[in-house]
Amino acid sequence: MNIALITGSAGLIGSESVQFFSEKFDKIIGVDNNLREYFFGKEASTVWNNDRLKETYANYISRNADIRNVDSLAKIFAEFGTDIKLIVHTAAQPSHDWAAKEPFTDFSVNATGTLNMLEMTRQHCPEAVFIFTSTNKVYGDNPNFLPLIELEHRWEIDAKHKYFKDGIPETFSIDHTKHSLFGASKVAADVLVQEYGRYFGMKTGIFRGGCLTGPNHSGAKLHGFLSYLMKCAITGEHYTVFGYKGKQVRDNIHSWDLVNMFWHFFQDPKQGEVYNAGGGRHSNCSMAEAITLAQEITGKPMNYSYIETNRIGDHIWWISDLTKFKNHYPTWNWKYGIDDILTQIFEASTQREHTK
Ligand SMILES: NC(=O)c1ccc[n+]([C@@H]2O[C@H](COP(=O)([O-])OP(=O)(O)OC[C@H]3O[C@@H](n4cnc5c(N)ncnc54)[C@H](O)[C@@H]3O)[C@@H](O)[C@H]2O)c1
């Protein structure tokens, strides 16, 4: 029996992984306790998505377990043992801003929870491929010290700089920088996953996400940039832009494209390898450009305002360089760009509003 175990299975990347892998594995075990609702409130609940998965995928088994609780994880791992061939670990506290409210909770979910998952894997199914969703926030605010130039609608790196063509690679320093507590707990997890690859020889892959997005995001003010922006564009709810004149640039990768990266890694795994995983030069936008696009798609003006103070640790310009991944897995490429992503989010959000 081939089983894929997915933590955070009702979240954006977890649910995309359930969909993607349900055809490729005999069983999918999902672990999610809807902690997202505790973090960000009712509007961010992922219960709707878990219900959808249970109705749609007959081989999906949902477990309401907490990754902080080793005993409940041990029961699941003992039950399925070496049948588990793939672990996609996405469960997390995913917000910068929220982490400072409850540092213990943030660290115990992001860092200790990841250690729990790694150790359960080592004890029960050490041959399994272990995929971890890290973040570009491990680089802290180092990108903000690159030579950036202000253009009419966005910040851009100097065209003469070595990162201009393809973006920022994995060799960029993660040290001597302000990470936010969230970034720090993710660094701890990121390094642990590398170590289980290098030290124990396990097949671990670390994917440092840019903005991960797609129609199944439960967008909230503190997390899920494009999804929340589109929600505001549709409902007329007020949206606040924080700092950098609204010209800060993020690269956005569709959840399907990211999970397709996992699939390529699974078929030819490495040990403790790190990859930047974002939209790169192919799919990126500034806040201002995203607002313009959202207005074009909905056909109405957005209700937004600007505050001078930026979010702590926010990147002014981030474009991921995916050259390393593409060299390791030459048949992978992006399927979706920024227009497809926003249109899909619009269609899915409109449908969800109608069925409420
Ligand atoms: N979305 C982004 O823009 C982004 C960017 C970079 C990295 N990441 C990383 O990618 C991963 C997935 O992000 P996402 O956007 O799918 O997040 P998400 O919040 O949509 O999904 C995470 C899921 O994990 C669950 N969860 C949280 N804590 C849990 C716990 N203790 N036990 C069990 N389940 C728990 C939540 O209920 C939620 O359903 C995270 O690790 C995040 O840090 C996300």
GROMACS .gro file of C-alpha atoms in nm, residues 80-242:
model
  163
   80PHE     CA    1   0.028   0.315   0.874
   81GLY     CA    2   0.402   0.254   0.926
   82THR     CA    3   0.618   0.193   0.621
   83ASP     CA    4   0.314   0.217   0.391
   84ILE     CA    5   0.372   0.589   0.425
   85LYS     CA    6   0.586   0.677   0.123
   86LEU     CA    7   0.541   1.053   0.116
   87ILE     CA    8   0.499   1.319   0.384
   88VAL     CA    9   0.399   1.671   0.284
   89HIS     CA   10   0.429   1.883   0.595
   90THR     CA   11   0.242   2.212   0.550
   91ALA     CA   12   0.071   2.263   0.890
   92ALA     CA   13   0.196   2.589   1.036
   93GLN     CA   14   0.130   2.923   1.196
   94PRO     CA   15   0.194   3.116   0.874
   95SER     CA   16   0.182   3.485   0.968
   96HIS     CA   17   0.460   3.730   1.060
   97ASP     CA   18   0.233   3.962   1.248
   98TRP     CA   19   0.051   3.693   1.445
   99ALA     CA   20   0.373   3.528   1.570
  100ALA     CA   21   0.459   3.823   1.795
  101LYS     CA   22   0.124   3.784   1.976
  102GLU     CA   23   0.200   3.431   2.097
  103PRO     CA   24   0.566   3.339   2.049
  104PHE     CA   25   0.529   3.009   2.236
  105THR     CA   26   0.241   2.898   2.016
  106ASP     CA   27   0.419   3.006   1.699
  107PHE     CA   28   0.741   2.824   1.788
  108SER     CA   29   0.569   2.510   1.915
  109VAL     CA   30   0.366   2.474   1.594
  110ASN     CA   31   0.633   2.576   1.343
  111ALA     CA   32   0.956   2.447   1.496
  112THR     CA   33   0.865   2.178   1.752
  113GLY     CA   34   0.577   2.053   1.535
  114THR     CA   35   0.822   2.003   1.247
  115LEU     CA   36   1.067   1.823   1.475
  116ASN     CA   37   0.782   1.595   1.588
  117MET     CA   38   0.699   1.513   1.226
  118LEU     CA   39   1.063   1.446   1.135
  119GLU     CA   40   1.121   1.223   1.434
  120MET     CA   41   0.799   1.024   1.376
  121THR     CA   42   0.909   0.975   1.015
  122ARG     CA   43   1.255   0.858   1.122
  123GLN     CA   44   1.107   0.613   1.373
  124HIS     CA   45   0.822   0.472   1.162
  125CYS     CA   46   0.899   0.519   0.790
  126PRO     CA   47   1.257   0.644   0.741
  127GLU     CA   48   1.251   0.564   0.368
  128ALA     CA   49   0.962   0.804   0.305
  129VAL     CA   50   1.017   1.131   0.118
  130PHE     CA   51   0.965   1.425   0.353
  131ILE     CA   52   0.864   1.759   0.200
  132PHE     CA   53   0.861   2.076   0.407
  133THR     CA   54   0.704   2.408   0.311
  134SER     CA   55   0.949   2.668   0.433
  135THR     CA   56   0.935   3.036   0.340
  136ASN     CA   57   1.138   3.315   0.184
  137LYS     CA   58   1.108   3.487   0.524
  138VAL     CA   59   1.405   3.272   0.632
  139TYR     CA   60   1.613   3.532   0.446
  140GLY     CA   61   1.474   3.792   0.687
  141ASP     CA   62   1.487   4.148   0.563
  142ASN     CA   63   1.819   4.096   0.381
  143PRO     CA   64   1.647   4.151   0.040
  144ASN     CA   65   1.556   4.506   0.150
  145PHE     CA   66   1.925   4.599   0.140
  146LEU     CA   67   1.966   4.509  -0.227
  147PRO     CA   68   2.004   4.806  -0.466
  148LEU     CA   69   1.636   4.873  -0.536
  149ILE     CA   70   1.499   5.133  -0.773
  150GLU     CA   71   1.155   5.294  -0.756
  151LEU     CA   72   0.955   5.268  -1.079
  152GLU     CA   73   0.608   5.408  -1.146
  153HIS     CA   74   0.414   5.108  -1.013
  154ARG     CA   75   0.676   4.889  -0.847
  155TRP     CA   76   1.015   4.853  -0.687
  156GLU     CA   77   1.272   4.679  -0.904
  157ILE     CA   78   1.629   4.564  -0.854
  158ASP     CA   79   1.902   4.747  -1.043
  159ALA     CA   80   1.922   4.597  -1.393
  160LYS     CA   81   2.300   4.555  -1.356
  161HIS     CA   82   2.265   4.339  -1.044
  162LYS     CA   83   2.328   3.964  -1.072
  163TYR     CA   84   1.978   3.890  -0.931
  164PHE     CA   85   1.801   4.098  -1.196
  165LYS     CA   86   1.755   3.826  -1.456
  166ASP     CA   87   1.630   3.533  -1.247
  167GLY     CA   88   1.574   3.662  -0.891
  168ILE     CA   89   1.719   3.563  -0.553
  169PRO     CA   90   1.882   3.218  -0.521
  170GLU     CA   91   1.913   2.977  -0.224
  171THR     CA   92   2.272   3.089  -0.156
  172PHE     CA   93   2.143   3.426  -0.029
  173SER     CA   94   2.225   3.466   0.343
  174ILE     CA   95   1.967   3.368   0.604
  175ASP     CA   96   2.187   3.510   0.881
  176HIS     CA   97   2.242   3.856   1.039
  177THR     CA   98   1.898   3.981   0.949
  178LYS     CA   99   1.560   4.062   1.107
  179HIS     CA  100   1.333   3.765   1.046
  180SER     CA  101   1.028   3.835   1.268
  181LEU     CA  102   0.948   3.562   1.519
  182PHE     CA  103   0.766   3.373   1.245
  183GLY     CA  104   1.076   3.383   1.023
  184ALA     CA  105   1.287   3.261   1.314
  185SER     CA  106   1.062   2.964   1.394
  186LYS     CA  107   1.060   2.871   1.024
  187VAL     CA  108   1.442   2.897   1.008
  188ALA     CA  109   1.459   2.651   1.299
  189ALA     CA  110   1.230   2.410   1.113
  190ASP     CA  111   1.405   2.463   0.777
  191VAL     CA  112   1.747   2.380   0.926
  192LEU     CA  113   1.605   2.076   1.111
  193VAL     CA  114   1.463   1.936   0.787
  194GLN     CA  115   1.801   1.990   0.615
  195GLU     CA  116   1.970   1.815   0.906
  196TYR     CA  117   1.747   1.506   0.894
  197GLY     CA  118   1.858   1.479   0.532
  198ARG     CA  119   2.229   1.545   0.584
  199TYR     CA  120   2.278   1.381   0.925
  200PHE     CA  121   2.036   1.087   0.906
  201GLY     CA  122   2.041   1.045   0.527
  202MET     CA  123   1.666   1.086   0.496
  203LYS     CA  124   1.503   1.208   0.174
  204THR     CA  125   1.406   1.555   0.280
  205GLY     CA  126   1.323   1.854   0.060
  206ILE     CA  127   1.280   2.212   0.176
  207PHE     CA  128   1.071   2.445  -0.040
  208ARG     CA  129   1.111   2.812   0.052
  209GLY     CA  130   0.789   2.965  -0.071
  210GLY     CA  131   0.735   3.314  -0.204
  211CYS     CA  132   0.364   3.400  -0.198
  212LEU     CA  133   0.178   3.073  -0.227
  213THR     CA  134  -0.170   3.123  -0.357
  214GLY     CA  135  -0.468   2.973  -0.533
  215PRO     CA  136  -0.846   2.941  -0.529
  216ASN     CA  137  -0.857   2.727  -0.213
  217HIS     CA  138  -0.698   2.980   0.019
  218SER     CA  139  -0.908   3.087   0.318
  219GLY     CA  140  -0.773   3.444   0.289
  220ALA     CA  141  -0.759   3.656   0.604
  221LYS     CA  142  -0.623   4.001   0.684
  222LEU     CA  143  -0.302   3.862   0.832
  223HIS     CA  144  -0.241   3.586   0.578
  224GLY     CA  145  -0.322   3.501   0.216
  225PHE     CA  146  -0.234   3.824   0.030
  226LEU     CA  147  -0.402   3.779  -0.310
  227SER     CA  148  -0.693   3.580  -0.174
  228TYR     CA  149  -0.774   3.843   0.089
  229LEU     CA  150  -0.724   4.126  -0.159
  230MET     CA  151  -0.968   3.963  -0.400
  231LYS     CA  152  -1.215   3.899  -0.118
  232CYS     CA  153  -1.210   4.275  -0.043
  233ALA     CA  154  -1.237   4.359  -0.415
  234ILE     CA  155  -1.551   4.145  -0.442
  235THR     CA  156  -1.728   4.240  -0.118
  236GLY     CA  157  -1.623   4.608  -0.102
  237GLU     CA  158  -1.463   4.545   0.238
  238HIS     CA  159  -1.191   4.799   0.318
  239TYR     CA  160  -0.831   4.699   0.231
  240THR     CA  161  -0.522   4.861   0.385
  241VAL     CA  162  -0.188   4.889   0.205
  242PHE     CA  163   0.105   4.910   0.447
   0.00000   0.00000   0.00000
